Short mmCIF file of C-alpha atoms in Angstrom, two decimals:
data_model
loop_
_atom_site.label_atom_id
_atom_site.label_comp_id
_atom_site.label_asym_id
_atom_site.label_seq_id
_atom_site.Cartn_x
_atom_site.Cartn_y
_atom_site.Cartn_z
CA UNK A 236 -10.66 38.58 -23.51
CA UNK A 237 -8.37 35.82 -24.70
CA UNK A 238 -6.13 34.09 -22.16
CA UNK A 239 -3.85 32.54 -24.75
CA UNK A 240 -1.35 35.45 -24.66
CA UNK A 241 -0.43 34.40 -21.11
CA UNK A 242 0.76 30.96 -22.23
CA UNK A 243 4.34 30.92 -23.54
CA UNK A 244 6.95 28.17 -23.59
CA UNK A 245 4.47 25.52 -22.46
CA UNK A 246 4.25 21.93 -23.65
CA UNK A 247 0.72 22.12 -25.04
CA UNK A 248 -1.48 19.18 -25.97
CA UNK A 249 -4.62 19.37 -28.13
CA UNK A 250 -7.33 16.74 -27.78
CA UNK A 251 -10.02 15.53 -30.18
CA UNK A 252 -12.85 17.62 -28.73
CA UNK A 253 -11.02 20.92 -29.43
CA UNK A 254 -10.26 20.04 -33.05
CA UNK A 255 -13.97 19.28 -33.56
CA UNK A 256 -15.14 22.59 -32.03
CA UNK A 257 -16.73 25.19 -34.40
CA UNK A 258 -14.01 27.70 -33.45
CA UNK A 259 -11.13 25.25 -34.07
CA UNK A 260 -10.27 26.49 -37.58
CA UNK A 261 -10.10 30.07 -36.37
CA UNK A 262 -8.04 29.06 -33.32
CA UNK A 263 -5.50 26.74 -34.89
CA UNK A 264 -5.17 27.68 -38.57
CA UNK A 265 -5.59 31.47 -38.58
CA UNK A 266 -3.81 31.74 -35.22
CA UNK A 267 -4.42 35.43 -34.47
CA UNK A 268 -1.76 35.67 -31.74
CA UNK A 269 0.58 33.09 -33.18
CA UNK A 270 -0.06 30.82 -30.17
CA UNK A 271 1.36 27.76 -31.90
CA UNK A 272 4.73 29.47 -32.41
CA UNK A 273 5.02 30.51 -28.78
CA UNK A 274 4.58 26.99 -27.43
CA UNK A 275 5.62 23.46 -28.27
CA UNK A 276 2.35 21.90 -29.41
CA UNK A 277 1.87 18.15 -29.47
CA UNK A 278 -1.01 15.90 -30.50
CA UNK A 279 -1.09 12.17 -29.67
CA UNK A 280 -1.47 10.02 -32.76
CA UNK A 281 -4.49 8.44 -31.05
CA UNK A 282 -6.35 11.73 -31.65
CA UNK A 283 -6.22 11.12 -35.41
CA UNK A 284 -7.29 7.51 -34.93
CA UNK A 285 -10.23 8.69 -32.83
CA UNK A 286 -11.24 11.22 -35.49
CA UNK A 287 -11.12 8.54 -38.20
CA UNK A 288 -13.32 6.25 -36.10
CA UNK A 289 -15.87 9.04 -35.75
CA UNK A 290 -15.87 9.64 -39.50
CA UNK A 291 -16.77 5.98 -40.07
CA UNK A 292 -19.90 6.29 -37.90
CA UNK A 293 -23.33 7.11 -39.34
CA UNK A 294 -23.96 10.10 -37.08
CA UNK A 295 -24.14 12.80 -39.78
CA UNK A 296 -23.51 15.79 -37.50
CA UNK A 297 -20.57 14.24 -35.63
CA UNK A 298 -19.18 12.93 -38.93
CA UNK A 299 -19.27 16.45 -40.36
CA UNK A 300 -17.35 17.89 -37.42
CA UNK A 301 -14.91 14.96 -37.48
CA UNK A 302 -14.13 15.62 -41.16
CA UNK A 303 -13.40 19.28 -40.35
CA UNK A 304 -11.21 18.14 -37.45
CA UNK A 305 -9.27 15.84 -39.78
CA UNK A 306 -8.75 18.73 -42.20
CA UNK A 307 -7.39 20.91 -39.37
CA UNK A 308 -5.18 18.06 -38.10
CA UNK A 309 -3.69 17.43 -41.58
CA UNK A 310 -3.14 21.15 -42.18
CA UNK A 311 -1.34 21.56 -38.85
CA UNK A 312 0.79 18.50 -39.50
CA UNK A 313 1.69 19.72 -43.01
CA UNK A 314 2.65 23.15 -41.69
CA UNK A 315 4.89 21.50 -39.08
CA UNK A 316 3.36 23.67 -36.37
CA UNK A 317 2.54 20.62 -34.29
CA UNK A 318 4.37 17.42 -33.43
CA UNK A 319 2.36 14.22 -33.75
CA UNK A 320 3.59 11.08 -32.03
CA UNK A 321 3.03 8.03 -29.85
CA UNK A 322 3.54 9.77 -26.52
CA UNK A 323 2.35 6.76 -24.52
CA UNK A 324 1.87 3.03 -24.92
CA UNK A 325 0.49 2.31 -28.38
CA UNK A 326 -1.86 -0.24 -26.82
CA UNK A 327 -3.69 2.48 -24.86
CA UNK A 328 -7.14 2.99 -26.39
CA UNK A 329 -8.41 6.24 -24.90
CA UNK A 330 -6.94 9.69 -25.56
CA UNK A 331 -8.05 10.90 -22.10
CA UNK A 332 -5.97 8.22 -20.37
CA UNK A 333 -2.94 9.11 -22.49
CA UNK A 334 -3.22 12.80 -21.59
CA UNK A 335 -3.72 12.17 -17.88
CA UNK A 336 -0.66 9.91 -17.83
CA UNK A 337 1.44 12.46 -19.72
CA UNK A 338 0.48 15.27 -17.35
CA UNK A 339 1.05 13.10 -14.28
CA UNK A 340 4.53 12.03 -15.40
CA UNK A 341 5.75 15.44 -16.65
CA UNK A 342 4.28 17.92 -14.16
CA UNK A 343 7.61 18.16 -12.29
CA UNK A 344 9.63 18.83 -15.46
CA UNK A 345 7.63 21.21 -17.68
CA UNK A 346 4.92 23.84 -17.71
CA UNK A 347 1.97 22.02 -19.26
CA UNK A 348 -1.12 23.17 -21.11
CA UNK A 349 -4.12 21.23 -22.37
CA UNK A 350 -6.64 22.52 -24.93
CA UNK A 351 -9.90 20.63 -24.53
CA UNK A 352 -13.68 21.06 -24.50
CA UNK A 353 -14.11 18.04 -22.21
CA UNK A 354 -15.09 19.41 -18.77
CA UNK A 355 -14.46 16.15 -16.94
CA UNK A 356 -10.99 15.77 -18.44
CA UNK A 357 -10.23 19.43 -17.68
CA UNK A 358 -11.26 18.95 -14.05
CA UNK A 359 -9.03 15.88 -13.64
CA UNK A 360 -6.02 17.62 -15.22
CA UNK A 361 -6.46 20.72 -13.04
CA UNK A 362 -6.75 18.50 -9.97
CA UNK A 363 -3.12 17.49 -10.55
CA UNK A 364 -1.99 21.07 -9.98
CA UNK A 365 -3.69 21.09 -6.57
CA UNK A 366 -1.90 18.02 -5.27
CA UNK A 367 -0.28 18.62 -1.88
CA UNK A 368 1.64 15.36 -2.19
CA UNK A 369 3.88 16.77 -4.94
CA UNK A 370 6.04 19.81 -4.25
CA UNK A 371 7.91 22.07 -6.69
CA UNK A 372 5.76 21.04 -9.65
CA UNK A 373 5.43 23.28 -12.70
CA UNK A 374 2.32 25.13 -13.87
CA UNK A 375 -0.67 23.31 -15.34
CA UNK A 376 -3.19 25.27 -17.44
CA UNK A 377 -6.29 24.09 -19.29
CA UNK A 378 -7.67 26.22 -22.15
CA UNK A 379 -10.99 25.97 -23.96
CA UNK A 380 -11.70 26.99 -27.57
CA UNK A 381 -14.39 29.68 -27.89
CA UNK A 382 -16.69 30.25 -30.89
CA UNK A 383 -14.58 33.19 -32.08
CA UNK A 384 -11.44 31.07 -32.01
CA UNK A 385 -10.03 32.58 -28.84
CA UNK A 386 -8.68 30.36 -26.06
CA UNK A 387 -9.97 30.90 -22.54
CA UNK A 388 -8.58 29.58 -19.27
CA UNK A 389 -10.95 26.81 -18.18
CA UNK A 390 -10.58 27.77 -14.51
CA UNK A 391 -11.93 31.29 -15.17
CA UNK A 392 -14.96 30.26 -17.24
CA UNK A 393 -18.38 30.58 -15.61
CA UNK A 394 -20.13 27.27 -14.98
CA UNK A 395 -23.13 26.97 -17.29
CA UNK A 396 -25.88 24.50 -16.68
CA UNK A 397 -28.99 23.97 -18.71
CA UNK A 398 -32.28 24.04 -16.80
CA UNK A 399 -32.69 20.72 -15.01
CA UNK A 400 -29.21 19.52 -16.06
CA UNK A 401 -27.46 17.30 -13.53
CA UNK A 402 -23.72 16.81 -13.25
CA UNK A 403 -22.97 13.14 -14.12
CA UNK A 404 -21.30 11.98 -10.90
CA UNK A 405 -21.29 8.25 -10.09
CA UNK A 406 -23.57 7.34 -7.21
CA UNK A 407 -21.12 6.09 -4.62
CA UNK A 408 -22.35 4.71 -1.29
CA UNK A 409 -21.35 7.23 1.34
CA UNK A 410 -19.35 6.13 4.36
CA UNK A 411 -21.27 6.23 7.61
CA UNK A 412 -19.83 7.83 10.73
CA UNK A 413 -17.01 5.82 12.26
CA UNK A 414 -18.08 3.66 15.17
CA UNK A 415 -16.10 3.62 18.40
CA UNK A 416 -17.24 0.25 19.76
CA UNK A 417 -15.03 -2.80 19.16
CA UNK A 418 -15.96 -5.23 16.41
CA UNK A 419 -18.28 -8.01 17.50
CA UNK A 420 -16.96 -11.41 18.48
CA UNK A 421 -18.10 -14.21 16.19
CA UNK A 422 -18.17 -17.97 16.71
CA UNK A 423 -18.57 -19.17 13.15
CA UNK A 424 -16.95 -17.96 9.92
CA UNK A 425 -18.95 -16.37 7.13
CA UNK A 426 -19.71 -19.08 4.59
CA UNK A 427 -17.56 -19.12 1.46
CA UNK A 428 -20.13 -21.11 -0.52
CA UNK A 429 -21.75 -18.04 -2.03
CA UNK A 430 -18.54 -16.12 -2.76
CA UNK A 431 -18.55 -14.72 -6.28
CA UNK A 432 -15.99 -12.75 -8.22
CA UNK A 433 -17.33 -9.35 -9.17
CA UNK A 434 -16.79 -8.12 -12.72
CA UNK A 435 -16.28 -4.46 -13.59
CA UNK A 436 -16.23 -2.51 -16.81
CA UNK A 437 -13.02 -0.66 -15.97
CA UNK A 438 -10.09 -1.59 -13.72
CA UNK A 439 -8.33 1.67 -12.77
CA UNK A 440 -4.59 2.05 -13.29
CA UNK A 441 -2.02 4.84 -13.29
CA UNK A 442 -3.69 8.06 -14.41
CA UNK A 443 -7.24 6.80 -13.76
CA UNK A 444 -9.74 8.64 -11.61
CA UNK A 445 -11.47 6.83 -8.77
CA UNK A 446 -14.10 7.75 -6.20
CA UNK A 447 -14.04 7.20 -2.44
CA UNK A 448 -17.02 6.82 -0.16
CA UNK A 449 -15.46 9.58 1.96
CA UNK A 450 -15.17 12.23 -0.81
CA UNK A 451 -17.52 13.67 -3.41
CA UNK A 452 -14.76 14.65 -5.84
CA UNK A 453 -12.64 12.05 -7.64
CA UNK A 454 -8.99 11.45 -6.86
CA UNK A 455 -6.38 10.21 -9.29
CA UNK A 456 -4.07 7.21 -9.16
CA UNK A 457 -0.71 8.83 -9.91
CA UNK A 458 1.96 6.15 -9.46
CA UNK A 459 2.05 2.40 -8.87
CA UNK A 460 4.28 1.74 -5.87
CA UNK A 461 3.88 -2.03 -5.48
CA UNK A 462 2.18 -5.04 -6.99
CA UNK A 463 1.15 -8.27 -5.25
CA UNK A 464 -0.94 -11.35 -5.77
CA UNK A 465 -4.19 -9.58 -4.87
CA UNK A 466 -3.72 -6.19 -6.45
CA UNK A 467 -1.65 -3.04 -6.99
CA UNK A 468 -0.94 -0.18 -4.59
CA UNK A 469 -1.02 3.36 -5.98
CA UNK A 470 -0.09 6.79 -4.75
CA UNK A 471 -2.77 9.40 -5.42
CA UNK A 472 -2.90 13.11 -6.08
CA UNK A 473 -4.49 13.50 -2.65
CA UNK A 474 -1.61 12.99 -0.20
CA UNK A 475 -3.88 11.66 2.53
CA UNK A 476 -4.58 8.44 0.64
CA UNK A 477 -2.97 5.52 -1.09
CA UNK A 478 -5.20 3.00 -2.87
CA UNK A 479 -5.17 -0.75 -3.38
CA UNK A 480 -6.87 -1.83 -6.61
CA UNK A 481 -7.71 -5.53 -6.74
CA UNK A 482 -6.94 -7.82 -9.66
CA UNK A 483 -10.00 -9.39 -11.27
CA UNK A 484 -9.37 -12.77 -9.62
CA UNK A 485 -9.22 -11.20 -6.12
CA UNK A 486 -12.32 -8.98 -6.28
CA UNK A 487 -15.30 -10.70 -4.66
CA UNK A 488 -18.60 -9.79 -3.06
CA UNK A 489 -17.31 -11.13 0.29
CA UNK A 490 -14.24 -8.91 0.12
CA UNK A 491 -16.44 -5.89 -0.52
CA UNK A 492 -18.67 -6.76 2.46
CA UNK A 493 -15.68 -7.30 4.73
CA UNK A 494 -14.09 -4.00 3.74
CA UNK A 495 -17.36 -2.14 4.34
CA UNK A 496 -17.24 -3.52 7.87
CA UNK A 497 -13.55 -2.70 8.37
CA UNK A 498 -13.87 0.90 7.20
CA UNK A 499 -16.56 1.55 9.81
CA UNK A 500 -14.01 1.91 12.63
CA UNK A 501 -10.41 1.69 13.85
CA UNK A 502 -8.02 4.40 12.75
CA UNK A 503 -4.70 4.09 14.57
CA UNK A 504 -1.31 5.50 13.64
CA UNK A 505 1.02 2.89 12.19
CA UNK A 506 -1.75 0.41 11.37
CA UNK A 507 -2.50 0.86 7.67
CA UNK A 508 -6.20 0.17 8.01
CA UNK A 509 -8.74 0.44 5.16
CA UNK A 510 -10.55 3.78 5.53
CA UNK A 511 -12.77 3.88 2.44
CA UNK A 512 -13.92 1.65 -0.37
CA UNK A 513 -12.77 2.70 -3.85
CA UNK A 514 -15.05 2.79 -6.90
CA UNK A 515 -14.34 3.32 -10.59
CA UNK A 516 -16.14 5.90 -12.73
CA UNK A 517 -19.02 3.42 -13.20
CA UNK A 518 -19.56 3.29 -9.41
CA UNK A 519 -18.25 -0.29 -9.29
CA UNK A 520 -16.22 -1.55 -6.32
CA UNK A 521 -12.55 -1.98 -7.30
CA UNK A 522 -10.51 -1.67 -4.08
CA UNK A 523 -9.95 0.40 -0.97
CA UNK A 524 -8.02 3.42 0.30
CA UNK A 525 -5.72 3.77 3.30
CA UNK A 526 -4.92 7.05 5.00
CA UNK A 527 -1.62 6.09 6.61
CA UNK A 528 1.46 5.95 4.44
CA UNK A 529 3.82 3.21 5.64
CA UNK A 530 7.59 3.50 5.36
CA UNK A 531 10.66 1.47 6.20
CA UNK A 532 11.86 -2.01 5.28
CA UNK A 533 10.29 -5.39 5.88
CA UNK A 534 10.94 -6.85 9.32
CA UNK A 535 12.12 -9.95 7.45
CA UNK A 536 15.33 -8.07 6.57
CA UNK A 537 16.45 -8.55 10.19
CA UNK A 538 16.53 -12.30 9.59
CA UNK A 539 19.36 -12.11 7.02
CA UNK A 540 22.58 -11.21 8.81
CA UNK A 541 24.48 -9.33 6.04
CA UNK A 542 21.34 -7.40 5.08
CA UNK A 543 20.55 -6.62 8.72
CA UNK A 544 24.08 -5.35 9.41
CA UNK A 545 24.03 -3.27 6.24
CA UNK A 546 20.66 -1.63 6.98
CA UNK A 547 21.08 -1.15 10.74
CA UNK A 548 24.83 -1.23 11.48
CA UNK A 549 24.49 0.62 14.80
CA UNK A 550 21.72 -1.53 16.24
CA UNK A 551 22.12 -3.57 19.41
CA UNK A 552 19.87 -6.09 21.09
CA UNK A 553 18.12 -3.24 22.92
CA UNK A 554 16.88 -1.99 19.53
CA UNK A 555 15.39 -5.42 18.82
CA UNK A 556 13.62 -5.30 22.18
CA UNK A 557 12.21 -1.84 21.43
CA UNK A 558 10.95 -2.99 18.02
CA UNK A 559 9.35 -6.05 19.65
CA UNK A 560 7.55 -3.95 22.25
CA UNK A 561 6.20 -1.55 19.62
CA UNK A 562 4.92 -4.44 17.54
CA UNK A 563 3.20 -5.88 20.62
CA UNK A 564 1.53 -2.57 21.43
CA UNK A 565 -0.04 -2.49 17.94
CA UNK A 566 -1.24 -6.07 18.33
CA UNK A 567 -2.67 -5.11 21.74
CA UNK A 568 -4.68 -2.32 20.08
CA UNK A 569 -6.03 -4.77 17.51
CA UNK A 570 -6.96 -7.35 20.14
CA UNK A 571 -8.81 -4.68 22.13
CA UNK A 572 -10.92 -4.14 19.00
CA UNK A 573 -11.52 -7.93 18.68
CA UNK A 574 -9.30 -8.05 15.58
CA UNK A 575 -6.76 -10.83 15.02
CA UNK A 576 -3.84 -10.40 12.65
CA UNK A 577 -4.13 -14.09 11.73
CA UNK A 578 -1.34 -14.09 9.18
CA UNK A 579 1.52 -12.82 11.34
CA UNK A 580 4.16 -12.37 8.68
CA UNK A 581 7.45 -10.41 8.93
CA UNK A 582 6.90 -9.21 5.37
CA UNK A 583 3.78 -7.34 6.50
CA UNK A 584 5.53 -5.37 9.24
CA UNK A 585 7.77 -2.47 8.21
CA UNK A 586 10.43 -0.94 10.45
CA UNK A 587 12.61 2.17 10.26
CA UNK A 588 15.99 3.18 11.69
CA UNK A 589 14.06 5.31 14.17
CA UNK A 590 12.46 2.07 15.41
CA UNK A 591 9.03 2.97 14.03
CA UNK A 592 6.74 0.10 13.05
CA UNK A 593 3.98 -0.08 10.44
CA UNK A 594 1.48 -2.89 9.84
CA UNK A 595 0.49 -3.35 6.18
CA UNK A 596 -1.80 -5.72 4.24
CA UNK A 597 -4.32 -5.37 7.03
CA UNK A 598 -7.29 -6.25 4.80
CA UNK A 599 -6.47 -9.93 5.44
CA UNK A 600 -6.97 -9.60 9.21
CA UNK A 601 -9.72 -11.59 10.95
CA UNK A 602 -12.67 -9.31 11.71
CA UNK A 603 -15.95 -10.60 13.16
CA UNK A 604 -17.03 -13.60 11.06
CA UNK A 605 -14.53 -12.91 8.26
CA UNK A 606 -11.55 -15.26 8.81
CA UNK A 607 -7.97 -14.59 7.86
CA UNK A 608 -7.67 -17.04 4.97
CA UNK A 609 -3.87 -17.06 4.69
CA UNK A 610 -0.97 -17.96 6.96
CA UNK A 611 2.61 -19.23 7.12
CA UNK A 612 3.39 -22.63 8.64
CA UNK A 613 6.15 -21.07 10.82
CA UNK A 614 3.62 -19.01 12.73
CA UNK A 615 0.73 -21.49 12.79
CA UNK A 616 -0.13 -23.14 16.11
CA UNK A 617 0.25 -26.95 16.28
CA UNK A 618 -3.48 -27.58 16.61
CA UNK A 619 -4.33 -25.75 13.36
CA UNK A 620 -1.44 -26.92 11.17
CA UNK A 621 -2.63 -28.10 7.71
CA UNK A 622 -6.19 -26.85 8.28
CA UNK A 623 -8.17 -24.82 5.75
CA UNK A 624 -8.05 -21.29 7.18
CA UNK A 625 -11.35 -20.45 5.46
CA UNK A 626 -13.20 -23.08 7.47
CA UNK A 627 -12.77 -21.72 11.01
CA UNK A 628 -12.08 -18.60 13.05
CA UNK A 629 -8.76 -18.30 14.83
CA UNK A 630 -8.56 -17.53 18.53
CA UNK A 631 -6.31 -15.34 20.65
CA UNK A 632 -4.66 -18.57 21.78
CA UNK A 633 -3.70 -19.33 18.18
CA UNK A 634 -2.45 -15.75 17.74
CA UNK A 635 -0.32 -15.96 20.90
CA UNK A 636 1.61 -18.89 19.43
CA UNK A 637 2.37 -16.83 16.32
CA UNK A 638 3.43 -13.86 18.47
CA UNK A 639 5.87 -16.02 20.45
CA UNK A 640 7.34 -17.36 17.21
CA UNK A 641 7.80 -13.85 15.81
CA UNK A 642 9.49 -12.63 19.01
CA UNK A 643 11.82 -15.64 19.00
CA UNK A 644 12.82 -14.96 15.39
CA UNK A 645 13.53 -11.30 16.20
CA UNK A 646 15.67 -12.06 19.24
CA UNK A 647 17.34 -15.12 17.65
CA UNK A 648 17.46 -13.40 14.25
CA UNK A 649 15.87 -15.46 11.51
CA UNK A 650 15.92 -18.85 13.22
CA UNK A 651 12.57 -20.57 13.70
CA UNK A 652 12.07 -22.07 17.21
CA UNK A 653 11.48 -25.59 15.88
CA UNK A 654 14.45 -25.70 13.55
CA UNK A 655 17.02 -28.29 14.67
CA UNK A 656 19.54 -30.78 13.35
CA UNK A 657 17.99 -33.91 11.91
CA UNK A 658 14.49 -32.51 12.24
CA UNK A 659 11.48 -33.44 10.14
CA UNK A 660 9.33 -30.96 8.23
CA UNK A 661 8.64 -27.70 10.02
CA UNK A 662 4.93 -28.52 10.43
CA UNK A 663 5.76 -31.91 12.00
CA UNK A 664 8.34 -30.35 14.32
CA UNK A 665 5.73 -27.81 15.48
CA UNK A 666 3.11 -30.51 16.04
CA UNK A 667 5.56 -32.63 18.06
CA UNK A 668 6.93 -29.58 19.92
CA UNK A 669 10.52 -30.45 19.08
CA UNK A 670 12.12 -27.34 20.62
CA UNK A 671 15.88 -28.03 20.74
CA UNK A 672 17.14 -25.35 23.15
CA UNK A 673 18.04 -26.10 26.81
CA UNK A 674 16.75 -24.47 30.00
CA UNK A 675 18.72 -24.70 33.25
CA UNK A 676 19.28 -28.37 34.02
CA UNK A 677 17.13 -29.47 31.07
CA UNK A 678 19.52 -30.26 28.25
CA UNK A 679 18.84 -29.28 24.68
CA UNK A 680 18.90 -31.74 21.85
CA UNK A 681 20.09 -31.15 18.30
CA UNK A 682 20.47 -27.38 18.63
CA UNK A 683 21.15 -25.88 15.16
CA UNK A 684 24.81 -25.39 14.27
CA UNK A 685 26.14 -21.87 14.16
CA UNK A 686 25.71 -18.94 16.56
CA UNK A 687 22.15 -19.87 17.60
CA UNK A 688 23.11 -21.84 20.74
CA UNK A 689 25.29 -18.93 21.90
CA UNK A 690 22.57 -16.34 21.18
CA UNK A 691 20.15 -18.52 23.17
CA UNK A 692 22.66 -18.78 26.02
CA UNK A 693 22.98 -15.01 26.25
CA UNK A 694 19.23 -14.39 26.60
CA UNK A 695 18.02 -13.66 30.14
CA UNK A 696 16.74 -16.68 32.04
CA UNK A 697 13.21 -15.24 32.14
CA UNK A 698 13.13 -14.87 28.36
CA UNK A 699 14.45 -18.39 27.83
CA UNK A 700 11.92 -19.77 30.31
CA UNK A 701 9.04 -18.02 28.54
CA UNK A 702 10.03 -19.37 25.11
CA UNK A 703 10.69 -22.83 26.55
CA UNK A 704 7.24 -22.99 28.16
CA UNK A 705 5.50 -21.91 24.96
CA UNK A 706 7.33 -24.23 22.60
CA UNK A 707 7.66 -27.34 24.76
CA UNK A 708 4.73 -27.19 27.21
CA UNK A 709 2.21 -25.53 24.95
CA UNK A 710 1.67 -22.54 27.25
CA UNK A 711 0.43 -19.40 25.51
CA UNK A 712 1.70 -16.07 26.83
CA UNK A 713 -0.48 -13.04 26.16
CA UNK A 714 0.59 -9.70 24.69
CA UNK A 715 0.68 -7.81 27.99
CA UNK A 716 2.78 -10.49 29.66
CA UNK A 717 5.26 -10.41 26.77
CA UNK A 718 5.50 -6.62 27.04
CA UNK A 719 6.29 -6.94 30.76
CA UNK A 720 8.90 -9.63 30.08
CA UNK A 721 10.57 -7.54 27.38
CA UNK A 722 10.70 -4.46 29.60
CA UNK A 723 12.50 -6.51 32.26
CA UNK A 724 14.78 -7.93 29.58
CA UNK A 725 15.60 -4.36 28.54
CA UNK A 726 16.75 -3.60 32.11
CA UNK A 727 18.80 -6.81 32.10
CA UNK A 728 20.60 -5.79 28.89
CA UNK A 729 21.47 -2.38 30.27
CA UNK A 730 23.24 -4.06 33.17
CA UNK A 731 24.93 -6.63 30.92
CA UNK A 732 26.50 -4.98 27.88
CA UNK A 733 28.03 -8.23 26.62
CA UNK A 734 24.56 -9.73 26.16
CA UNK A 735 23.48 -6.56 24.34
CA UNK A 736 25.34 -7.71 21.24
CA UNK A 737 23.02 -9.14 18.59
CA UNK A 738 25.16 -12.08 17.48
CA UNK A 739 27.12 -14.18 20.01
CA UNK A 740 29.82 -16.77 19.53
CA UNK A 741 30.42 -17.74 23.17
CA UNK A 742 28.31 -19.07 25.97
CA UNK A 743 27.22 -16.73 28.73
CA UNK A 744 28.89 -16.81 32.14
CA UNK A 745 27.10 -15.08 34.99
CA UNK A 746 28.80 -13.79 38.16
CA UNK A 747 27.39 -11.54 40.85
CA UNK A 748 28.83 -8.44 42.44
CA UNK A 749 26.92 -6.40 45.01
CA UNK A 750 23.79 -8.35 44.17
CA UNK A 751 23.97 -7.46 40.46
CA UNK A 752 24.66 -10.04 37.74
CA UNK A 753 27.80 -9.46 35.69
CA UNK A 754 27.81 -11.27 32.40
CA UNK A 755 31.02 -12.42 30.75
CA UNK A 756 31.49 -14.84 27.91
CA UNK A 757 33.66 -17.89 27.72
CA UNK A 758 34.51 -20.08 24.78
CA UNK A 759 32.62 -23.28 24.36
#
């Protein structure tokens, strides 16, 4: 029985393989049920180009079918029963990629139908209709031309395999069971002398299918959501995953080895950790997948006053404390697994109005002998300023300096601790420990102009003392101690609503009543 009578008012695409099928003339030219009149039928111009390329080849049998396909194509075009056009980028070479992109982009707008004999293409197109990540999408149907010219629904056709025939699925290394033990501690970094860029035959992009070590069936890259120096991030038709596909210059054998190690353990909410390596259809390593979808804005947005006030107009200092504590708890989890962030960067931490936090770009973290090879001078400890990050492994002591700097820049929004009037370069200020803010009887020197001195004044004494000891004496406070200090600071702010403001323009004045401090402000 033909299934074509069920398809009406669909945007229908015909590919090369269907026009070359023995039943194509019966299906498309004689048109027993007038299928072409009941649907808007389109054929990418690349189909004709593909047919012409096949005609030029010496393969007599394929050339014969290609000539018949060209005859059918020209007859359909002359009868105006199809619409031929450049439906995607003219630079795209493969018809399959064009069709996958068209179906991905239009599945929310129109009912779509594909007529093809290509089983792999049919499977990928039908996979789009099963996506849980996309709601309220229209129908997607794939039809196959039969010998008698009828069109059958691909999903209802029995699977036929010749004796001994194997389904051509790329051999992807399967992911082993996740380990629960922490990563090992290493003393020396993995050598970078033998690092080589890995070349691949196909770099996946929007519409491409990729394979994960955690799944037998392919998933599809549906939409590019960001692009960076190392690669592109894509949504997929499987809502559990997003994928990072590396640029050619960033794909190396060392990166593959490191990611294999990282995907073997650690799966915590809010830490966007690599969960599976990603391979192209040739079983070549091209990137990795993450299960956790991050949301929010970059923490760095808090450092720009007008942007901060626009995004979070209701926030007080207590909200900054809560964000800081949540960030510290995630770093604590990483440290318990012997993982160092290394490149503590406010761009790689996302926050929401609900005070959720998400860590992204985690593939750069230091794991076992694989160092974090990047870092910002602001967050780099004095003893490792201007060093080649590839040449050594960072320590928790180094990380604690970066943590203190990040906390300072959250609580004194956007101002680095070593920034002061008449200062030298940031790296030199850090090395010389030129921290300009005062503590008790110890006077400050060259405090930056603006609200910073007043914000500093309104911090609790314990918070000021902690920052002062880190940035002038070289003490390194651990994550748990910072969490304890911030919890006490939270209590302090609840008793002192004036200090709960984020930006201050007056010095703090402390009085006591019934043993409790009462904070007022007075003009300078």
